[in-house]
Amino acid sequence: MELFYQTIMFFLGASIASFVNAWAMRLGGEESIMNPSRCRACDTPLKFNQLFPVLSWLKQRGHCGCKKQQKISIRYFLTEVLLGIIFLVLFTNMQIFSDKTEFIFYLVFLSIALHLFLTDMEYQQLYLPMMLTGIGVGLGYGFYLDQLVLHFYGALLGFILLFVTNWLFQFFRKKQGLGDGDKFLLAMMGAWFGPLLVLQGVVLSSWIAIIFMAFLYLKNKTIPTKIAYGPFIILSSIFIQLNQLFIIF
């Protein structure tokens, strides 16, 4: 029975990742998420058996099931597998901790974070209604933990920190250094996990961004003038929080 529930949790995570992937892609193309899934090469509607997360990608060997057999990016497969594994790990450990409500909060957070990660990475666009929803639910999580004031200060610190940083950059360099959505994103992380994670996240995300830029320079011998900072904030925040939960390091 335990294996059954673990399998359900894995495919729940994979299904949410599949949905979020589709939503992020359609948001970038200004297309409604309510439209049926279709092949991007020939507009053929996808059949039900072509929409199973993880399994359909494997069965079709990374290609669309229509006649054109268009290649599907491995990103979709990896995202589904990764979120499925994270859901499974959280389910197993939260059962040990016996806190199913907190487990549900974490699932909501990861789903929102994945959506923001994909839209910013792909289109350099952070969806403000999603971030405001994330801030609201994060404060609700703080209320559940009886730490609402601490989480409110976390959201406030996250917003102010990047707002002031960007203002100073604009004042001295006469141009914007950060995207408009980054301050709301860091505010969301603070709303979920408090002021300490905000400070740790800024430091770690900056180092990840520096390493990423160094990699791009070594690979292409040039540094892009603009990159999305949101994915680094999300990755660093998730890593820090998982490390606190499971003591990875």
PDB file of C-alpha atoms in Angstrom, residues 14-196:
ATOM      1  CA  ALA A  14       4.853  14.923 -12.626  1.00  0.00           C
ATOM      2  CA  SER A  15       1.297  15.869 -13.651  1.00  0.00           C
ATOM      3  CA  ILE A  16       1.560  19.285 -12.004  1.00  0.00           C
ATOM      4  CA  ALA A  17       4.913  19.820 -13.745  1.00  0.00           C
ATOM      5  CA  SER A  18       3.322  18.888 -17.071  1.00  0.00           C
ATOM      6  CA  PHE A  19       0.465  21.339 -16.502  1.00  0.00           C
ATOM      7  CA  VAL A  20       2.806  24.117 -15.353  1.00  0.00           C
ATOM      8  CA  ASN A  21       5.054  23.545 -18.380  1.00  0.00           C
ATOM      9  CA  ALA A  22       2.063  23.932 -20.702  1.00  0.00           C
ATOM     10  CA  TRP A  23       0.830  27.006 -18.817  1.00  0.00           C
ATOM     11  CA  ALA A  24       4.236  28.676 -18.917  1.00  0.00           C
ATOM     12  CA  MET A  25       4.585  28.013 -22.640  1.00  0.00           C
ATOM     13  CA  ARG A  26       1.119  29.368 -23.403  1.00  0.00           C
ATOM     14  CA  LEU A  27       1.623  32.408 -21.191  1.00  0.00           C
ATOM     15  CA  GLY A  28       4.655  33.340 -23.270  1.00  0.00           C
ATOM     16  CA  GLY A  29       2.594  32.972 -26.438  1.00  0.00           C
ATOM     17  CA  GLU A  30      -0.417  34.789 -24.931  1.00  0.00           C
ATOM     18  CA  GLU A  31      -2.524  31.663 -25.380  1.00  0.00           C
ATOM     19  CA  SER A  32      -5.263  30.482 -23.032  1.00  0.00           C
ATOM     20  CA  ILE A  33      -4.466  27.506 -20.806  1.00  0.00           C
ATOM     21  CA  MET A  34      -8.039  26.305 -21.453  1.00  0.00           C
ATOM     22  CA  ASN A  35      -7.282  25.493 -25.097  1.00  0.00           C
ATOM     23  CA  PRO A  36      -6.823  21.765 -25.830  1.00  0.00           C
ATOM     24  CA  SER A  37      -3.236  20.510 -26.096  1.00  0.00           C
ATOM     25  CA  ARG A  38      -1.982  20.287 -29.663  1.00  0.00           C
ATOM     26  CA  CYS A  39       1.107  19.595 -31.727  1.00  0.00           C
ATOM     27  CA  ARG A  40       3.022  22.817 -32.272  1.00  0.00           C
ATOM     28  CA  ALA A  41       4.107  21.707 -35.759  1.00  0.00           C
ATOM     29  CA  CYS A  42       0.761  20.851 -37.348  1.00  0.00           C
ATOM     30  CA  ASP A  43      -1.928  21.891 -34.802  1.00  0.00           C
ATOM     31  CA  THR A  44      -3.198  18.313 -34.490  1.00  0.00           C
ATOM     32  CA  PRO A  45      -5.012  17.856 -31.142  1.00  0.00           C
ATOM     33  CA  LEU A  46      -3.166  15.438 -28.865  1.00  0.00           C
ATOM     34  CA  LYS A  47      -4.894  12.234 -27.827  1.00  0.00           C
ATOM     35  CA  PHE A  48      -5.453  11.288 -24.202  1.00  0.00           C
ATOM     36  CA  ASN A  49      -2.710   8.646 -24.251  1.00  0.00           C
ATOM     37  CA  GLN A  50      -0.229  11.259 -25.496  1.00  0.00           C
ATOM     38  CA  LEU A  51      -0.685  13.410 -22.395  1.00  0.00           C
ATOM     39  CA  PHE A  52       0.546  11.106 -19.641  1.00  0.00           C
ATOM     40  CA  PRO A  53       3.454  12.771 -17.793  1.00  0.00           C
ATOM     41  CA  VAL A  54       6.832  11.008 -18.113  1.00  0.00           C
ATOM     42  CA  LEU A  55       5.343   7.867 -19.717  1.00  0.00           C
ATOM     43  CA  SER A  56       4.153   9.521 -22.954  1.00  0.00           C
ATOM     44  CA  TRP A  57       7.548  11.163 -23.515  1.00  0.00           C
ATOM     45  CA  LEU A  58       9.292   7.806 -23.041  1.00  0.00           C
ATOM     46  CA  LYS A  59       6.799   5.887 -25.186  1.00  0.00           C
ATOM     47  CA  GLN A  60       7.112   8.406 -28.023  1.00  0.00           C
ATOM     48  CA  ARG A  61      10.905   8.641 -27.572  1.00  0.00           C
ATOM     49  CA  GLY A  62      10.847  12.382 -27.132  1.00  0.00           C
ATOM     50  CA  HIS A  63       8.760  13.131 -30.212  1.00  0.00           C
ATOM     51  CA  CYS A  64       5.213  14.350 -30.749  1.00  0.00           C
ATOM     52  CA  GLY A  65       2.738  11.581 -31.539  1.00  0.00           C
ATOM     53  CA  CYS A  66       1.467  13.219 -34.741  1.00  0.00           C
ATOM     54  CA  LYS A  67       2.647  12.500 -38.281  1.00  0.00           C
ATOM     55  CA  LYS A  68       5.372  15.152 -38.257  1.00  0.00           C
ATOM     56  CA  GLN A  69       7.060  13.561 -35.236  1.00  0.00           C
ATOM     57  CA  GLN A  70       8.350  16.909 -34.017  1.00  0.00           C
ATOM     58  CA  LYS A  71      11.002  16.593 -31.322  1.00  0.00           C
ATOM     59  CA  ILE A  72       9.860  17.496 -27.812  1.00  0.00           C
ATOM     60  CA  SER A  73      12.450  19.173 -25.603  1.00  0.00           C
ATOM     61  CA  ILE A  74      13.864  16.929 -22.896  1.00  0.00           C
ATOM     62  CA  ARG A  75      13.195  19.827 -20.509  1.00  0.00           C
ATOM     63  CA  TYR A  76       9.573  18.691 -20.208  1.00  0.00           C
ATOM     64  CA  PHE A  77      10.593  15.153 -19.282  1.00  0.00           C
ATOM     65  CA  LEU A  78      13.252  16.272 -16.795  1.00  0.00           C
ATOM     66  CA  THR A  79      10.910  18.793 -15.160  1.00  0.00           C
ATOM     67  CA  GLU A  80       8.215  16.156 -14.702  1.00  0.00           C
ATOM     68  CA  VAL A  81      10.660  13.637 -13.255  1.00  0.00           C
ATOM     69  CA  LEU A  82      12.280  16.197 -10.945  1.00  0.00           C
ATOM     70  CA  LEU A  83       9.032  17.534  -9.476  1.00  0.00           C
ATOM     71  CA  GLY A  84       7.732  13.975  -9.158  1.00  0.00           C
ATOM     72  CA  ILE A  85      10.820  12.999  -7.164  1.00  0.00           C
ATOM     73  CA  ILE A  86      10.574  16.106  -4.957  1.00  0.00           C
ATOM     74  CA  PHE A  87       6.893  15.373  -4.227  1.00  0.00           C
ATOM     75  CA  LEU A  88       7.829  11.774  -3.391  1.00  0.00           C
ATOM     76  CA  VAL A  89      10.685  12.814  -1.064  1.00  0.00           C
ATOM     77  CA  LEU A  90       8.481  15.358   0.700  1.00  0.00           C
ATOM     78  CA  PHE A  91       5.657  12.824   1.055  1.00  0.00           C
ATOM     79  CA  THR A  92       7.980  10.249   2.592  1.00  0.00           C
ATOM     80  CA  ASN A  93       9.571  12.700   5.017  1.00  0.00           C
ATOM     81  CA  MET A  94       6.404  14.580   5.945  1.00  0.00           C
ATOM     82  CA  GLN A  95       4.871  11.222   6.860  1.00  0.00           C
ATOM     83  CA  ILE A  96       7.770  10.792   9.256  1.00  0.00           C
ATOM     84  CA  PHE A  97       7.164  14.319  10.581  1.00  0.00           C
ATOM     85  CA  SER A  98       3.388  13.608  10.712  1.00  0.00           C
ATOM     86  CA  ASP A  99       2.399  17.044   9.411  1.00  0.00           C
ATOM     87  CA  LYS A 100       0.204  16.644   6.358  1.00  0.00           C
ATOM     88  CA  THR A 101      -0.977  20.270   6.336  1.00  0.00           C
ATOM     89  CA  GLU A 102       2.590  21.534   6.066  1.00  0.00           C
ATOM     90  CA  PHE A 103       3.165  18.954   3.331  1.00  0.00           C
ATOM     91  CA  ILE A 104       0.277  20.431   1.306  1.00  0.00           C
ATOM     92  CA  PHE A 105       1.692  23.943   1.770  1.00  0.00           C
ATOM     93  CA  TYR A 106       5.018  22.753   0.368  1.00  0.00           C
ATOM     94  CA  LEU A 107       3.326  21.218  -2.673  1.00  0.00           C
ATOM     95  CA  VAL A 108       1.578  24.516  -3.396  1.00  0.00           C
ATOM     96  CA  PHE A 109       4.831  26.444  -2.998  1.00  0.00           C
ATOM     97  CA  LEU A 110       6.749  24.143  -5.337  1.00  0.00           C
ATOM     98  CA  SER A 111       4.025  24.344  -7.993  1.00  0.00           C
ATOM     99  CA  ILE A 112       4.028  28.161  -7.904  1.00  0.00           C
ATOM    100  CA  ALA A 113       7.830  28.303  -7.852  1.00  0.00           C
ATOM    101  CA  LEU A 114       8.097  25.995 -10.881  1.00  0.00           C
ATOM    102  CA  HIS A 115       5.709  28.168 -12.884  1.00  0.00           C
ATOM    103  CA  LEU A 116       7.709  31.321 -12.106  1.00  0.00           C
ATOM    104  CA  PHE A 117      11.012  29.543 -12.794  1.00  0.00           C
ATOM    105  CA  LEU A 118       9.900  28.408 -16.250  1.00  0.00           C
ATOM    106  CA  THR A 119       8.335  31.693 -17.360  1.00  0.00           C
ATOM    107  CA  ASP A 120      11.337  33.747 -16.252  1.00  0.00           C
ATOM    108  CA  MET A 121      13.871  31.320 -17.701  1.00  0.00           C
ATOM    109  CA  GLU A 122      12.062  31.000 -21.032  1.00  0.00           C
ATOM    110  CA  TYR A 123      10.567  34.466 -21.553  1.00  0.00           C
ATOM    111  CA  GLN A 124      12.178  36.630 -18.819  1.00  0.00           C
ATOM    112  CA  GLN A 125       8.680  37.240 -17.552  1.00  0.00           C
ATOM    113  CA  LEU A 126       7.438  36.865 -13.968  1.00  0.00           C
ATOM    114  CA  TYR A 127       3.647  36.617 -13.719  1.00  0.00           C
ATOM    115  CA  LEU A 128       2.615  39.177 -11.084  1.00  0.00           C
ATOM    116  CA  PRO A 129      -0.754  37.557 -10.140  1.00  0.00           C
ATOM    117  CA  MET A 130       1.097  34.286  -9.487  1.00  0.00           C
ATOM    118  CA  MET A 131       3.655  36.031  -7.251  1.00  0.00           C
ATOM    119  CA  LEU A 132       0.941  37.894  -5.329  1.00  0.00           C
ATOM    120  CA  THR A 133      -0.885  34.595  -4.859  1.00  0.00           C
ATOM    121  CA  GLY A 134       2.379  33.073  -3.651  1.00  0.00           C
ATOM    122  CA  ILE A 135       2.863  35.915  -1.166  1.00  0.00           C
ATOM    123  CA  GLY A 136      -0.683  35.477   0.151  1.00  0.00           C
ATOM    124  CA  VAL A 137      -0.406  31.716   0.549  1.00  0.00           C
ATOM    125  CA  GLY A 138       3.067  32.133   2.093  1.00  0.00           C
ATOM    126  CA  LEU A 139       1.629  34.465   4.731  1.00  0.00           C
ATOM    127  CA  GLY A 140      -1.100  31.884   5.292  1.00  0.00           C
ATOM    128  CA  TYR A 141       1.639  29.318   5.854  1.00  0.00           C
ATOM    129  CA  GLY A 142       3.233  31.683   8.380  1.00  0.00           C
ATOM    130  CA  PHE A 143      -0.138  32.029  10.138  1.00  0.00           C
ATOM    131  CA  TYR A 144      -0.427  28.223  10.279  1.00  0.00           C
ATOM    132  CA  LEU A 145       3.012  28.038  11.905  1.00  0.00           C
ATOM    133  CA  ASP A 146       2.003  30.840  14.305  1.00  0.00           C
ATOM    134  CA  GLN A 147       4.785  32.960  12.778  1.00  0.00           C
ATOM    135  CA  LEU A 148       2.752  35.414  10.706  1.00  0.00           C
ATOM    136  CA  VAL A 149       4.676  38.502  11.851  1.00  0.00           C
ATOM    137  CA  LEU A 150       8.028  36.871  11.056  1.00  0.00           C
ATOM    138  CA  HIS A 151       6.860  35.848   7.584  1.00  0.00           C
ATOM    139  CA  PHE A 152       5.425  39.324   6.978  1.00  0.00           C
ATOM    140  CA  TYR A 153       8.808  40.830   7.823  1.00  0.00           C
ATOM    141  CA  GLY A 154      10.396  38.315   5.464  1.00  0.00           C
ATOM    142  CA  ALA A 155       8.152  39.476   2.603  1.00  0.00           C
ATOM    143  CA  LEU A 156       8.815  43.136   3.440  1.00  0.00           C
ATOM    144  CA  LEU A 157      12.583  42.603   3.618  1.00  0.00           C
ATOM    145  CA  GLY A 158      12.631  40.722   0.306  1.00  0.00           C
ATOM    146  CA  PHE A 159      10.750  43.499  -1.471  1.00  0.00           C
ATOM    147  CA  ILE A 160      12.712  46.379   0.051  1.00  0.00           C
ATOM    148  CA  LEU A 161      16.101  44.707  -0.455  1.00  0.00           C
ATOM    149  CA  LEU A 162      15.763  44.353  -4.219  1.00  0.00           C
ATOM    150  CA  PHE A 163      13.793  47.602  -4.604  1.00  0.00           C
ATOM    151  CA  VAL A 164      16.607  49.592  -2.964  1.00  0.00           C
ATOM    152  CA  THR A 165      19.295  47.627  -4.843  1.00  0.00           C
ATOM    153  CA  ASN A 166      17.650  48.397  -8.172  1.00  0.00           C
ATOM    154  CA  TRP A 167      17.076  52.055  -7.215  1.00  0.00           C
ATOM    155  CA  LEU A 168      20.750  52.499  -6.334  1.00  0.00           C
ATOM    156  CA  PHE A 169      21.797  50.821  -9.578  1.00  0.00           C
ATOM    157  CA  GLN A 170      19.536  53.127 -11.574  1.00  0.00           C
ATOM    158  CA  PHE A 171      20.792  56.173  -9.662  1.00  0.00           C
ATOM    159  CA  PHE A 172      24.469  55.483 -10.344  1.00  0.00           C
ATOM    160  CA  ARG A 173      24.328  53.666 -13.697  1.00  0.00           C
ATOM    161  CA  LYS A 174      21.273  55.406 -15.176  1.00  0.00           C
ATOM    162  CA  LYS A 175      19.690  52.105 -16.177  1.00  0.00           C
ATOM    163  CA  GLN A 176      17.691  49.331 -14.574  1.00  0.00           C
ATOM    164  CA  GLY A 177      19.726  46.511 -13.062  1.00  0.00           C
ATOM    165  CA  LEU A 178      16.933  44.122 -12.071  1.00  0.00           C
ATOM    166  CA  GLY A 179      13.607  43.141 -13.577  1.00  0.00           C
ATOM    167  CA  ASP A 180      10.418  44.642 -12.186  1.00  0.00           C
ATOM    168  CA  GLY A 181       9.246  41.265 -10.926  1.00  0.00           C
ATOM    169  CA  ASP A 182      12.355  40.217  -8.985  1.00  0.00           C
ATOM    170  CA  LYS A 183      11.442  42.226  -5.867  1.00  0.00           C
ATOM    171  CA  PHE A 184       8.014  40.581  -5.753  1.00  0.00           C
ATOM    172  CA  LEU A 185       9.626  37.171  -6.208  1.00  0.00           C
ATOM    173  CA  LEU A 186      12.028  37.666  -3.312  1.00  0.00           C
ATOM    174  CA  ALA A 187       9.112  39.030  -1.268  1.00  0.00           C
ATOM    175  CA  MET A 188       7.292  35.770  -1.999  1.00  0.00           C
ATOM    176  CA  MET A 189      10.266  33.736  -0.747  1.00  0.00           C
ATOM    177  CA  GLY A 190      10.347  35.867   2.406  1.00  0.00           C
ATOM    178  CA  ALA A 191       6.614  35.382   2.916  1.00  0.00           C
ATOM    179  CA  TRP A 192       7.128  31.636   2.835  1.00  0.00           C
ATOM    180  CA  PHE A 193      10.347  31.222   4.782  1.00  0.00           C
ATOM    181  CA  GLY A 194      11.151  34.412   6.690  1.00  0.00           C
ATOM    182  CA  PRO A 195      13.872  37.100   6.732  1.00  0.00           C
ATOM    183  CA  LEU A 196      16.844  34.778   7.288  1.00  0.00           C
TER     184      LEU A 196
END
